[in-house]
């Protein structure tokens, strides 16, 4: 029998993104963009708290979602996400850059810990889904439902970050 830390948890990207962003979408990551239509604002500009929606690919059949934890520039952000470099692991504040020709975040490179850098793959994305605090009040969510949502999301992010095992090579910033 192997001992496991009490706070250890295997995270998939979608439940983790929902937990830390407050965006209430369920299902595989590749369904988030479509589900967000009419419920949340969507766009191609990174904002803190927004979720970047990755398209399905041959190697990433169910897509991926990751929350923007910091905007570094119009073509670079830091992401917080789960199940990327290590199965079930959480990575905080890892670099992602827009490599699209149009500068519209439709194609990105993302930090990959085993390589200690951005990796060799480009990933197609749909864009950003904006929740409370990222793009204003979401059209499908009533104001009274949002009361305290930002505080809850921040508390959830703090709890999730504290429980996360550090990923070697990932960048972790603190205020």
PDB file of N, CA and C in Angstrom, residues 19-61:
ATOM      1  N   UNK A  19     -13.275  25.228 -11.751  1.00  0.00           N
ATOM      2  CA  UNK A  19     -13.064  25.518 -10.333  1.00  0.00           C
ATOM      3  C   UNK A  19     -12.364  26.858 -10.126  1.00  0.00           C
ATOM      4  N   UNK A  20     -11.310  27.130 -10.886  1.00  0.00           N
ATOM      5  CA  UNK A  20     -10.524  28.340 -10.621  1.00  0.00           C
ATOM      6  C   UNK A  20     -11.024  29.569 -11.371  1.00  0.00           C
ATOM      7  N   UNK A  21     -11.758  29.382 -12.462  1.00  0.00           N
ATOM      8  CA  UNK A  21     -12.223  30.536 -13.245  1.00  0.00           C
ATOM      9  C   UNK A  21     -13.628  30.977 -12.871  1.00  0.00           C
ATOM     10  N   UNK A  22     -14.424  30.055 -12.322  1.00  0.00           N
ATOM     11  CA  UNK A  22     -15.816  30.370 -12.028  1.00  0.00           C
ATOM     12  C   UNK A  22     -16.731  30.231 -13.240  1.00  0.00           C
ATOM     13  N   UNK A  23     -16.178  29.863 -14.390  1.00  0.00           N
ATOM     14  CA  UNK A  23     -16.986  29.671 -15.598  1.00  0.00           C
ATOM     15  C   UNK A  23     -17.695  28.325 -15.470  1.00  0.00           C
ATOM     16  N   UNK A  24     -19.006  28.372 -15.444  1.00  0.00           N
ATOM     17  CA  UNK A  24     -19.800  27.179 -15.170  1.00  0.00           C
ATOM     18  C   UNK A  24     -20.202  26.460 -16.460  1.00  0.00           C
ATOM     19  N   UNK A  25     -19.210  25.792 -17.035  1.00  0.00           N
ATOM     20  CA  UNK A  25     -19.428  24.945 -18.207  1.00  0.00           C
ATOM     21  C   UNK A  25     -18.954  23.551 -17.822  1.00  0.00           C
ATOM     22  N   UNK A  26     -19.706  22.534 -18.230  1.00  0.00           N
ATOM     23  CA  UNK A  26     -19.372  21.148 -17.908  1.00  0.00           C
ATOM     24  C   UNK A  26     -19.128  20.387 -19.205  1.00  0.00           C
ATOM     25  N   UNK A  27     -18.457  19.262 -19.089  1.00  0.00           N
ATOM     26  CA  UNK A  27     -18.183  18.433 -20.258  1.00  0.00           C
ATOM     27  C   UNK A  27     -16.742  18.571 -20.712  1.00  0.00           C
ATOM     28  N   UNK A  28     -16.405  17.825 -21.743  1.00  0.00           N
ATOM     29  CA  UNK A  28     -15.047  17.840 -22.272  1.00  0.00           C
ATOM     30  C   UNK A  28     -14.658  19.234 -22.735  1.00  0.00           C
ATOM     31  N   UNK A  29     -13.363  19.507 -22.686  1.00  0.00           N
ATOM     32  CA  UNK A  29     -12.837  20.831 -23.047  1.00  0.00           C
ATOM     33  C   UNK A  29     -13.232  21.241 -24.461  1.00  0.00           C
ATOM     34  N   UNK A  30     -13.291  20.287 -25.389  1.00  0.00           N
ATOM     35  CA  UNK A  30     -13.610  20.637 -26.775  1.00  0.00           C
ATOM     36  C   UNK A  30     -15.059  21.082 -26.963  1.00  0.00           C
ATOM     37  N   UNK A  31     -15.879  21.006 -25.922  1.00  0.00           N
ATOM     38  CA  UNK A  31     -17.266  21.476 -26.014  1.00  0.00           C
ATOM     39  C   UNK A  31     -17.460  22.857 -25.394  1.00  0.00           C
ATOM     40  N   UNK A  32     -16.450  23.352 -24.681  1.00  0.00           N
ATOM     41  CA  UNK A  32     -16.598  24.606 -23.942  1.00  0.00           C
ATOM     42  C   UNK A  32     -16.895  25.794 -24.837  1.00  0.00           C
ATOM     43  N   UNK A  33     -16.210  25.916 -25.959  1.00  0.00           N
ATOM     44  CA  UNK A  33     -16.396  27.071 -26.835  1.00  0.00           C
ATOM     45  C   UNK A  33     -17.848  27.164 -27.310  1.00  0.00           C
ATOM     46  N   UNK A  34     -18.382  26.059 -27.788  1.00  0.00           N
ATOM     47  CA  UNK A  34     -19.770  26.042 -28.238  1.00  0.00           C
ATOM     48  C   UNK A  34     -20.753  26.276 -27.108  1.00  0.00           C
ATOM     49  N   UNK A  35     -20.498  25.679 -25.948  1.00  0.00           N
ATOM     50  CA  UNK A  35     -21.390  25.865 -24.807  1.00  0.00           C
ATOM     51  C   UNK A  35     -21.379  27.302 -24.299  1.00  0.00           C
ATOM     52  N   UNK A  36     -20.260  27.996 -24.476  1.00  0.00           N
ATOM     53  CA  UNK A  36     -20.147  29.379 -23.991  1.00  0.00           C
ATOM     54  C   UNK A  36     -20.970  30.354 -24.821  1.00  0.00           C
ATOM     55  N   UNK A  37     -21.270  29.995 -26.072  1.00  0.00           N
ATOM     56  CA  UNK A  37     -22.022  30.891 -26.959  1.00  0.00           C
ATOM     57  C   UNK A  37     -23.358  31.260 -26.327  1.00  0.00           C
ATOM     58  N   UNK A  38     -23.615  32.556 -26.212  1.00  0.00           N
ATOM     59  CA  UNK A  38     -24.871  33.042 -25.656  1.00  0.00           C
ATOM     60  C   UNK A  38     -24.923  33.053 -24.138  1.00  0.00           C
ATOM     61  N   UNK A  39     -23.918  32.440 -23.490  1.00  0.00           N
ATOM     62  CA  UNK A  39     -23.888  32.408 -22.039  1.00  0.00           C
ATOM     63  C   UNK A  39     -22.748  33.263 -21.484  1.00  0.00           C
ATOM     64  N   UNK A  40     -21.620  33.224 -22.145  1.00  0.00           N
ATOM     65  CA  UNK A  40     -20.443  33.995 -21.751  1.00  0.00           C
ATOM     66  C   UNK A  40     -19.923  34.750 -22.964  1.00  0.00           C
ATOM     67  N   UNK A  41     -19.299  35.883 -22.713  1.00  0.00           N
ATOM     68  CA  UNK A  41     -18.637  36.602 -23.796  1.00  0.00           C
ATOM     69  C   UNK A  41     -17.436  35.782 -24.247  1.00  0.00           C
ATOM     70  N   UNK A  42     -17.131  35.871 -25.554  1.00  0.00           N
ATOM     71  CA  UNK A  42     -15.979  35.167 -26.114  1.00  0.00           C
ATOM     72  C   UNK A  42     -15.202  36.143 -26.987  1.00  0.00           C
ATOM     73  N   UNK A  43     -13.918  35.915 -27.135  1.00  0.00           N
ATOM     74  CA  UNK A  43     -13.133  36.798 -27.989  1.00  0.00           C
ATOM     75  C   UNK A  43     -11.718  36.295 -28.169  1.00  0.00           C
ATOM     76  N   UNK A  44     -10.894  37.152 -28.786  1.00  0.00           N
ATOM     77  CA  UNK A  44      -9.517  36.741 -29.066  1.00  0.00           C
ATOM     78  C   UNK A  44      -8.477  37.614 -28.358  1.00  0.00           C
ATOM     79  N   UNK A  45      -8.903  38.320 -27.305  1.00  0.00           N
ATOM     80  CA  UNK A  45      -7.971  39.127 -26.516  1.00  0.00           C
ATOM     81  C   UNK A  45      -7.817  38.489 -25.132  1.00  0.00           C
ATOM     82  N   UNK A  46      -6.582  38.225 -24.720  1.00  0.00           N
ATOM     83  CA  UNK A  46      -6.387  37.618 -23.401  1.00  0.00           C
ATOM     84  C   UNK A  46      -6.724  38.596 -22.278  1.00  0.00           C
ATOM     85  N   UNK A  47      -7.377  38.078 -21.236  1.00  0.00           N
ATOM     86  CA  UNK A  47      -7.698  38.845 -20.038  1.00  0.00           C
ATOM     87  C   UNK A  47      -7.521  37.917 -18.846  1.00  0.00           C
ATOM     88  N   UNK A  48      -7.042  38.454 -17.745  1.00  0.00           N
ATOM     89  CA  UNK A  48      -6.863  37.657 -16.532  1.00  0.00           C
ATOM     90  C   UNK A  48      -8.209  37.062 -16.119  1.00  0.00           C
ATOM     91  N   UNK A  49      -8.219  35.782 -15.830  1.00  0.00           N
ATOM     92  CA  UNK A  49      -9.428  35.080 -15.427  1.00  0.00           C
ATOM     93  C   UNK A  49     -10.175  34.434 -16.578  1.00  0.00           C
ATOM     94  N   UNK A  50      -9.849  34.809 -17.814  1.00  0.00           N
ATOM     95  CA  UNK A  50     -10.491  34.197 -18.981  1.00  0.00           C
ATOM     96  C   UNK A  50      -9.946  32.787 -19.176  1.00  0.00           C
ATOM     97  N   UNK A  51     -10.719  31.950 -19.843  1.00  0.00           N
ATOM     98  CA  UNK A  51     -10.293  30.586 -20.147  1.00  0.00           C
ATOM     99  C   UNK A  51      -9.969  30.495 -21.631  1.00  0.00           C
ATOM    100  N   UNK A  52      -8.756  30.042 -21.931  1.00  0.00           N
ATOM    101  CA  UNK A  52      -8.347  29.811 -23.309  1.00  0.00           C
ATOM    102  C   UNK A  52      -8.828  28.426 -23.711  1.00  0.00           C
ATOM    103  N   UNK A  53      -9.612  28.369 -24.781  1.00  0.00           N
ATOM    104  CA  UNK A  53     -10.197  27.128 -25.271  1.00  0.00           C
ATOM    105  C   UNK A  53      -9.370  26.588 -26.443  1.00  0.00           C
ATOM    106  N   UNK A  54      -8.801  25.395 -26.253  1.00  0.00           N
ATOM    107  CA  UNK A  54      -7.998  24.748 -27.288  1.00  0.00           C
ATOM    108  C   UNK A  54      -8.883  23.831 -28.121  1.00  0.00           C
ATOM    109  N   UNK A  55      -8.656  23.806 -29.412  1.00  0.00           N
ATOM    110  CA  UNK A  55      -9.386  22.912 -30.312  1.00  0.00           C
ATOM    111  C   UNK A  55      -8.882  21.470 -30.159  1.00  0.00           C
ATOM    112  N   UNK A  56      -9.705  20.540 -30.576  1.00  0.00           N
ATOM    113  CA  UNK A  56      -9.288  19.137 -30.624  1.00  0.00           C
ATOM    114  C   UNK A  56      -8.229  18.961 -31.697  1.00  0.00           C
ATOM    115  N   UNK A  57      -7.275  18.081 -31.422  1.00  0.00           N
ATOM    116  CA  UNK A  57      -6.282  17.696 -32.428  1.00  0.00           C
ATOM    117  C   UNK A  57      -6.143  16.176 -32.363  1.00  0.00           C
ATOM    118  N   UNK A  58      -5.356  15.613 -33.240  1.00  0.00           N
ATOM    119  CA  UNK A  58      -5.128  14.172 -33.218  1.00  0.00           C
ATOM    120  C   UNK A  58      -4.519  13.701 -31.915  1.00  0.00           C
ATOM    121  N   UNK A  59      -3.627  14.507 -31.338  1.00  0.00           N
ATOM    122  CA  UNK A  59      -2.973  14.143 -30.075  1.00  0.00           C
ATOM    123  C   UNK A  59      -3.748  14.618 -28.857  1.00  0.00           C
ATOM    124  N   UNK A  60      -4.690  15.518 -29.072  1.00  0.00           N
ATOM    125  CA  UNK A  60      -5.461  16.102 -27.965  1.00  0.00           C
ATOM    126  C   UNK A  60      -6.940  16.044 -28.367  1.00  0.00           C
ATOM    127  N   UNK A  61      -7.479  14.827 -28.374  1.00  0.00           N
ATOM    128  CA  UNK A  61      -8.812  14.576 -28.939  1.00  0.00           C
ATOM    129  C   UNK A  61      -9.947  15.322 -28.249  1.00  0.00           C
TER     130      UNK A  61
END
